[in-house]
Coordinates of C-alpha atoms in Angstrom, one line a residue:
X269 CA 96.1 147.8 109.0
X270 CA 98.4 147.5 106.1
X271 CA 97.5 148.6 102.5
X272 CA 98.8 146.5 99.3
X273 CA 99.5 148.2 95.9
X274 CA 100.1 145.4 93.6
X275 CA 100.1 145.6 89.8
X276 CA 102.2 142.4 89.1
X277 CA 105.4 143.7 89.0
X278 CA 106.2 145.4 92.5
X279 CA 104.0 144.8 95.5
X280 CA 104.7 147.2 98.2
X281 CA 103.0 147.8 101.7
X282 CA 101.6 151.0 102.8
X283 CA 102.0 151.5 106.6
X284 CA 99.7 153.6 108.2
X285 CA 101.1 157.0 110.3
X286 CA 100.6 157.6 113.8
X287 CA 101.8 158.0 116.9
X288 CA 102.7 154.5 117.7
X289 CA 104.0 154.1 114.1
X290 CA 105.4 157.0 112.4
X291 CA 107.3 156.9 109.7
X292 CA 110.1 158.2 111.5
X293 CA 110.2 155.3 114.4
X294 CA 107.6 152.9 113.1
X295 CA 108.9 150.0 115.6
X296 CA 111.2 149.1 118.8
X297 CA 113.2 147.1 116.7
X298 CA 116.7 148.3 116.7
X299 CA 119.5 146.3 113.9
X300 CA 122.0 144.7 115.7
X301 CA 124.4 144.6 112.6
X302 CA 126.1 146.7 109.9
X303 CA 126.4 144.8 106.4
X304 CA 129.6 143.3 105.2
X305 CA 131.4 143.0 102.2
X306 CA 134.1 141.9 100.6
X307 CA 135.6 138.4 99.7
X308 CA 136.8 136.6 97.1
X309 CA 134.9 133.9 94.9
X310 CA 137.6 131.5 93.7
X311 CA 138.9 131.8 97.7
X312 CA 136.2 132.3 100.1
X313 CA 137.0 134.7 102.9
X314 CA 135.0 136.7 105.7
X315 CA 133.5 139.8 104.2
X316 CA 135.0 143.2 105.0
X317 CA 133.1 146.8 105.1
X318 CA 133.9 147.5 100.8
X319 CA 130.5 146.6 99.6
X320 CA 126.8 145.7 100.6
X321 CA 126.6 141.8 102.0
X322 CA 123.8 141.5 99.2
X323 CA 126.3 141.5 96.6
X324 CA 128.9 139.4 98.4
X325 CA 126.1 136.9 98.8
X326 CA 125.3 136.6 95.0
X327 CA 128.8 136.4 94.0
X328 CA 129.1 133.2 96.2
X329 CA 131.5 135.2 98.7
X330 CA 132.1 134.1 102.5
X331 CA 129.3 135.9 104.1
X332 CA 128.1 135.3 107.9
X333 CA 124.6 135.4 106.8
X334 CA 121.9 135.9 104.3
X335 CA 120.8 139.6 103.4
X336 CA 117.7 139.8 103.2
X337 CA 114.8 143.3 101.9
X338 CA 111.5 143.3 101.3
X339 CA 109.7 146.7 99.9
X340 CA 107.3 148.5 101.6
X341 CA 105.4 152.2 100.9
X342 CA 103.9 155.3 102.1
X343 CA 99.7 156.0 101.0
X344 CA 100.3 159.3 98.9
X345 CA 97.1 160.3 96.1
X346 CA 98.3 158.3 93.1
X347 CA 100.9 155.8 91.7
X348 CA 102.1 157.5 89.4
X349 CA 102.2 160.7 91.8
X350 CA 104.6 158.8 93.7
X351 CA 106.7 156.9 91.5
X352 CA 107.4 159.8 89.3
X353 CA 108.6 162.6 91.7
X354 CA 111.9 162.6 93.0
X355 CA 111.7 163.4 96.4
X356 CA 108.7 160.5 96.6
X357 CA 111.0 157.7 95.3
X358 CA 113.4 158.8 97.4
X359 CA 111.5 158.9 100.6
X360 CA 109.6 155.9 99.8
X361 CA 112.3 153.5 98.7
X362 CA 114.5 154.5 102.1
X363 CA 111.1 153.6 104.4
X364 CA 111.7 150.4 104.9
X365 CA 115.6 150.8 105.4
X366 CA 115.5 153.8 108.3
X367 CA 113.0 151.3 110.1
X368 CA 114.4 148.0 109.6
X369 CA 117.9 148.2 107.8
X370 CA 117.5 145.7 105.6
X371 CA 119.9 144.9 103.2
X372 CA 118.7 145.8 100.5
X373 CA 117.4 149.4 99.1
X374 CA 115.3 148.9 96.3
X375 CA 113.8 151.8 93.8
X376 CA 110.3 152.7 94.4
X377 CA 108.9 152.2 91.1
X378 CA 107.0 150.3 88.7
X379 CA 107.6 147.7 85.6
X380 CA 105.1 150.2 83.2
X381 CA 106.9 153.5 84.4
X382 CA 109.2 153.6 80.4
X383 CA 105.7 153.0 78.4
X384 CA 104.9 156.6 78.4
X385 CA 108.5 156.8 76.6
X386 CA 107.5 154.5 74.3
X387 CA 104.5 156.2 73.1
X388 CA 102.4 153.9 75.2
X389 CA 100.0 156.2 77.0
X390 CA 98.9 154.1 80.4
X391 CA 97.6 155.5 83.6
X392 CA 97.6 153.3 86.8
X393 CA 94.2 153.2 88.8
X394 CA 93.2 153.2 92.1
X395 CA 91.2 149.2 92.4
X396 CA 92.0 148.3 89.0
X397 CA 95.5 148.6 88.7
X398 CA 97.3 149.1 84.9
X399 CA 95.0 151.1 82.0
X400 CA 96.8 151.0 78.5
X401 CA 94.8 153.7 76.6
X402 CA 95.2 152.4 73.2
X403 CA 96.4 148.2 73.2
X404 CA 98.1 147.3 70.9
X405 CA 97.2 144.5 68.2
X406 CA 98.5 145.3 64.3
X407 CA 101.8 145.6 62.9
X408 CA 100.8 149.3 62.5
X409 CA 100.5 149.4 66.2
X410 CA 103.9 148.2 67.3
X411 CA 105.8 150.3 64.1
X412 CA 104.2 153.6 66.5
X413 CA 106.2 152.4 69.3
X414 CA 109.4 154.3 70.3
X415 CA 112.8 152.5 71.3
X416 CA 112.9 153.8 75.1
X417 CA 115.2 156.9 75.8
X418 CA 115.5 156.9 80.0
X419 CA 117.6 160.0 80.3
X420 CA 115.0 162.1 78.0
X421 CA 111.7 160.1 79.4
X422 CA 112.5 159.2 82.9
X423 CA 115.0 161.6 84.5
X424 CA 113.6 161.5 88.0
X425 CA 114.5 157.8 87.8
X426 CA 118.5 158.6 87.5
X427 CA 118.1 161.1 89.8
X428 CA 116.7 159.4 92.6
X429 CA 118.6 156.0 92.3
X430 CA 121.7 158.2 92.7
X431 CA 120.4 160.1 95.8
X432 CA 119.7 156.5 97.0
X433 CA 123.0 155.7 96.8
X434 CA 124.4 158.9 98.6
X435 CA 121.9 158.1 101.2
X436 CA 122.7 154.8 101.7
X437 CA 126.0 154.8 101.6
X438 CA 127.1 150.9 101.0
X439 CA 125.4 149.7 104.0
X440 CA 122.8 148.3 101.9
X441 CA 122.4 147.4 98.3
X442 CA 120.6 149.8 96.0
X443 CA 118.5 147.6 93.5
X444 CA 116.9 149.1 90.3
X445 CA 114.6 146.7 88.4
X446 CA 112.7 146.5 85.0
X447 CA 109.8 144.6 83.3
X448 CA 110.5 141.5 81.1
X449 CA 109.6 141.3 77.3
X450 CA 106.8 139.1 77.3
X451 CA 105.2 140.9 80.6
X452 CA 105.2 144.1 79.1
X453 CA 103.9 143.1 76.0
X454 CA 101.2 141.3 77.9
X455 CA 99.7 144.4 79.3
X456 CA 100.1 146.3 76.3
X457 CA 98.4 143.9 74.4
X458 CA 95.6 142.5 76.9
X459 CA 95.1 146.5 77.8
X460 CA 96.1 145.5 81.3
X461 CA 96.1 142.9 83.7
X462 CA 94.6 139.8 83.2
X463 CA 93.4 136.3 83.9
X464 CA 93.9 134.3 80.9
X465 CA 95.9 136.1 78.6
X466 CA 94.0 135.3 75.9
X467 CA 95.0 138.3 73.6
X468 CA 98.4 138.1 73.9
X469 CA 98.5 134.3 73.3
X470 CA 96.1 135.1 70.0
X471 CA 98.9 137.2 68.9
X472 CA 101.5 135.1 69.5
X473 CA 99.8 131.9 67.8
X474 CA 98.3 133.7 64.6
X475 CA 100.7 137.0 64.6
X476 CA 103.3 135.4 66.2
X477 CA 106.0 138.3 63.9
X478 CA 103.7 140.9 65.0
X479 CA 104.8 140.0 68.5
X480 CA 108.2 139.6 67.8
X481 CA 108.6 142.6 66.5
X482 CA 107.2 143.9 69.7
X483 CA 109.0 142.1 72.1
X484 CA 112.1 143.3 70.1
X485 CA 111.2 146.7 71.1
X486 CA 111.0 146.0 74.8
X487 CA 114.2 144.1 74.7
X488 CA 116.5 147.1 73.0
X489 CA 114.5 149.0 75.6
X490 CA 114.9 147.3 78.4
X491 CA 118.7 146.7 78.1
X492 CA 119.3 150.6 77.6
X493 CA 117.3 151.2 80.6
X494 CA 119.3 148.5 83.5
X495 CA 122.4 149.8 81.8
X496 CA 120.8 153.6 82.9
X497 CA 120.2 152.6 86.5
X498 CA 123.3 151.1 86.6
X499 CA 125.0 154.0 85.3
X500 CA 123.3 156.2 88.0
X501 CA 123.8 154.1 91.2
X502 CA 121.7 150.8 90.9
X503 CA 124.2 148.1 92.3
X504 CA 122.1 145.2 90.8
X505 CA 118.4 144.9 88.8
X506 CA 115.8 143.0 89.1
X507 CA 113.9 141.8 85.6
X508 CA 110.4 140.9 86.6
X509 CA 108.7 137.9 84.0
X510 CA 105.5 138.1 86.3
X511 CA 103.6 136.5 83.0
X512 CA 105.7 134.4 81.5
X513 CA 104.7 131.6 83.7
X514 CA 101.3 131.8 81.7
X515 CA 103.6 130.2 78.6
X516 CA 104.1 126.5 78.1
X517 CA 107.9 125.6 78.1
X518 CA 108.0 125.4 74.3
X519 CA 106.1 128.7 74.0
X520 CA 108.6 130.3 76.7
X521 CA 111.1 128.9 75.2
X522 CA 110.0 131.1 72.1
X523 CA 108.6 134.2 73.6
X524 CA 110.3 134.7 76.7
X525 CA 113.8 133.0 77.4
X526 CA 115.4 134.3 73.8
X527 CA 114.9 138.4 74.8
X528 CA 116.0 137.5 78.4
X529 CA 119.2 136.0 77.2
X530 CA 119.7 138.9 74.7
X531 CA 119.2 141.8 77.4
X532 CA 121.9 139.9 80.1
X533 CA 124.3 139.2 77.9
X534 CA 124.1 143.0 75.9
X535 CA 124.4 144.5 79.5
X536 CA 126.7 141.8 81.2
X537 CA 129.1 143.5 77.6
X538 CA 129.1 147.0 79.4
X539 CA 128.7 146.2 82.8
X540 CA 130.0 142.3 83.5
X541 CA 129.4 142.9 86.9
X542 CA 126.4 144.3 87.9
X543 CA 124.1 141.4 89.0
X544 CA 121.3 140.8 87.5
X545 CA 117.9 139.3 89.2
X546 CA 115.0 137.2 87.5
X547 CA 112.0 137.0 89.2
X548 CA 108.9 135.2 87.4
X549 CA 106.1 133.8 89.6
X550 CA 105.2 130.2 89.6
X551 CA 108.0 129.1 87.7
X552 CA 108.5 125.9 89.2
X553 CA 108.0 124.1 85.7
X554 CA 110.6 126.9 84.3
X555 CA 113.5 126.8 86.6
X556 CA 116.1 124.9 84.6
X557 CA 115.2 127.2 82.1
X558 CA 114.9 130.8 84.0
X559 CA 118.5 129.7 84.7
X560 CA 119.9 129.6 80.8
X561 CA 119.0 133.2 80.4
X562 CA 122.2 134.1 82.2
X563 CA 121.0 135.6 85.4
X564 CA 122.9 135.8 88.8
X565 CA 120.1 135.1 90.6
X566 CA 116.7 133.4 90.0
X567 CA 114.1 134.4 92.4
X568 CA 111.8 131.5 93.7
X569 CA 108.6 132.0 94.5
X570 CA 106.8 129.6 98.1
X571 CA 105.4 127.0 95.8
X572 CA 109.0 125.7 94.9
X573 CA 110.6 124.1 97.5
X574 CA 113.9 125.6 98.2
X575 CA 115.6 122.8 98.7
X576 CA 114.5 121.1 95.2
X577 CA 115.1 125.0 93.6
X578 CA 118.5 124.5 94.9
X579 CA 119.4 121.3 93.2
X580 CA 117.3 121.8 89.5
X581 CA 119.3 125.7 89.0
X582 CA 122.7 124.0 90.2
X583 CA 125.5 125.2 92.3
X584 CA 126.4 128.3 89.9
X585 CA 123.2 130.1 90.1
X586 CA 122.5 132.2 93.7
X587 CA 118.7 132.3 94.5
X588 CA 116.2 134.7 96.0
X589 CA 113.6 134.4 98.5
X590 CA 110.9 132.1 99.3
X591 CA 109.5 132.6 102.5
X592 CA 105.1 132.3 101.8
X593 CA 103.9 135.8 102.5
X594 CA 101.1 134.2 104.0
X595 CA 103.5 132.8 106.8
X596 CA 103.8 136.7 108.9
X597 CA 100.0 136.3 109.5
X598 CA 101.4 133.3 112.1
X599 CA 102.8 132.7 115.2
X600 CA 106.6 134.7 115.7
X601 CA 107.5 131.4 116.2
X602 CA 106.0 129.6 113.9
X603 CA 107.6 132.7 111.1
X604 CA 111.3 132.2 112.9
X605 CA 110.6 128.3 112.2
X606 CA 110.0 129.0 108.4
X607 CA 112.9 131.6 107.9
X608 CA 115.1 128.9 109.5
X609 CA 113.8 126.0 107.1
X610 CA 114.3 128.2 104.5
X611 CA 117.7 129.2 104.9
X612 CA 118.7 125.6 106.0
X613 CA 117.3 124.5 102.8
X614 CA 119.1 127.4 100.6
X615 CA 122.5 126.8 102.0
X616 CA 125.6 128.6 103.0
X617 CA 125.9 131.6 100.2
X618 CA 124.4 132.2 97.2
X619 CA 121.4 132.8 99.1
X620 CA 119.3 136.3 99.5
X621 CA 116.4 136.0 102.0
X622 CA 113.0 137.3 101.7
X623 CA 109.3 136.4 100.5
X624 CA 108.3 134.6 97.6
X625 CA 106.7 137.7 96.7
X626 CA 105.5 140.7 97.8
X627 CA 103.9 141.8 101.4
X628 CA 100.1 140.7 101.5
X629 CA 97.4 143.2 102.6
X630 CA 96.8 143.0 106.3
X631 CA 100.4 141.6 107.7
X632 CA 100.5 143.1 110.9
X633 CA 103.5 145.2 111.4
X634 CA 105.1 143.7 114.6
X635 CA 105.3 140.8 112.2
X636 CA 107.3 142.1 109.5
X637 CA 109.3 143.4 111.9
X638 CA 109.9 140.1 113.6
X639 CA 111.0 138.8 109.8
X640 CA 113.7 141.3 109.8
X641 CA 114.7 140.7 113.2
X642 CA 115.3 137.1 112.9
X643 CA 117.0 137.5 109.6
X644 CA 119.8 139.8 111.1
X645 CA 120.5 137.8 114.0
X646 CA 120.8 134.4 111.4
X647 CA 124.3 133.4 111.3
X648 CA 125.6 130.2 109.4

């Protein structure tokens, strides 16, 4: 059986090793197709062999199909074991590629990884997920917080993102990706995960210049650390807002939406092309505005219909996903049936395939497999 590791911000699958699935040949499944690229946007035309078909797609070039990734892991002693070795991240993030080819390669990591950087001591644990040593709730709190360095604090993440790339080699898209304000400040403040973010909301509505000063922090941070994977070989980031669903519009529109606007457009000022992701769960009463922070692509998760996601973000926007999780525990048939609605509903272009979030513990692994399978032979 699979094994989840979830901490709201990545949720990767641990396959288990053995004879009938090592991580060396883990399935019978065998791609069909190398990705495309290439294409104009004000002129569509077929992709050619330049550049990964995930970045066609979000650029609203001609391509014959959705891409579509999904990130799974190797069971090694400790989070932060793995995502802060080298040759881990490297080995991890390229599991799910040498198995499946998907089209997408994205870094084995986690949203927390720059807090250590920031003078923000955390540990990661085994059935309880995030530990922030010392929460933060004064003014005196956030001034002890450094401005994130990632070449000094986080070198192994440079190094292996451009390894990735060398390994990869264009026939996939390498994705880097990076907590959100608001969600970072949530588990600094709540001292973790939580259920009803009641710390975070006390500082916002009593301290609320307190938090802003915090949230400043995270968004100079932040921008200086996509620009860093970009620089070393991330061909487009994801920004996870797993929390800032738990804001009402008027509080997102506060807490959340003004630092998300500020980090795309500082980075789309040094790198104007690099595509940027947002991913916030349960968003459906956010969409219109997830899609004025200036993202390429908003991710969607299953409970918004992608149809409806479609028309509320607008023709400009491409969109992620949104395939339930909960749908590889079918039938194959019944899974083909809902990739198919899916992509009917996104649309020719614009359009990257996968879940709605991440893998759910238990999926069998034929199924997953399936998922890929019937996403490479899709064809508009």
């Amino acid at each position: 059986m699979a094994c989840i590791h979830s901490y709201g911000s990545i949720a990767s699958i641990s396959l288990p090793t053995s004879p009938s699935f090592s991580p060396r040949s883990r399935c019978a499944y065998k791609p069909r197709f190398l990705c495309a690229l290439g294409g104009s946007v004000a002129e569509p035309q077929v992709a050619s062999v330049a550049e990964p078909l995930l970045l066609n797609a979000v650029r609203g070039d001609d391509v014959e199909r959705p891409p579509s990734y999904q990130t799974l892991c190797e069971r090694y002693p400790s989070f932060r074991e793995r995502s802060e070795n080298v040759d881990l991240i490297v080995e991890i993030s390229l599991q799910p590629w040498k198995v499946f080819k998907p089209d997408g390669v994205i870094l084995f990591s986690d949203i927390l990884t720059p807090l250590s950087g920031m003078n923000i001591p955390f540990d990661i644990v085994k059935g309880k997920g995030p530990v922030i040593f010392d929460p933060l709730y004064t003014a005196d709190d956030v001034d002890q917080v450094r401005e994130f360095v990632p070449q000094e604090s986080v070198p192994y993440v440079g190094e292996a993102l451009t390894i990735l790339r060398k390994e990869v080699d264009n026939k996939a898209a390498v994705l880097g990706f990076v907590g959100a304000p608001f969600t970072l400040a949530s588990y600094v403040v709540e001292g973790g995960s939580s259920k009803h973010f009641s710390k975070i909301k006390r500082l916002a509505f009593s301290q609320p210049k307190v938090l802003h000063a915090l949230l400043q922090k995270f968004t100079t941070s932040m921008t200086k650390y996509i620009r860093y994977q970009a620089d070393n070989g991330a061909q487009a980031v994801q920004i996870f807002d797993s929390w800032a669903t738990e804001l009402s519009p008027v509080d997102f529109e506060e807490f959340s939406l003004p630092y998300l606007k500020q980090i795309v457009d500082a980075v789309k000022e040094t790198h104007p092309v690099l595509p940027l992701i947002l991913y916030a769960s349960g968003s459906g009463g956010l969409l219109e505005r997830l899609a004025l922070t200036g993202v390429d692509v908003v991710s969607l998760d299953w409970t918004v219909d992608m149809a409806e996601g479609r028309r509320r973000l607008g023709p400009n926007i491409a969109v992620q996903g949104n395939v339930d999780p909960g749908v590889l525990f079918g039938s194959k048939e019944f899974i083909t049936s809902r990739i198919n609605d899916t992509v009917r509903k996104a649309g020719r272009g614009k359009h990257i395939l996968n879940l709605g979030h991440g893998i759910v513990v238990g999926t069998p692994e034929e199924n997953v497999a399936h998922f890929f399978e019937v996403a490479k032979d899709i064809r508009y």
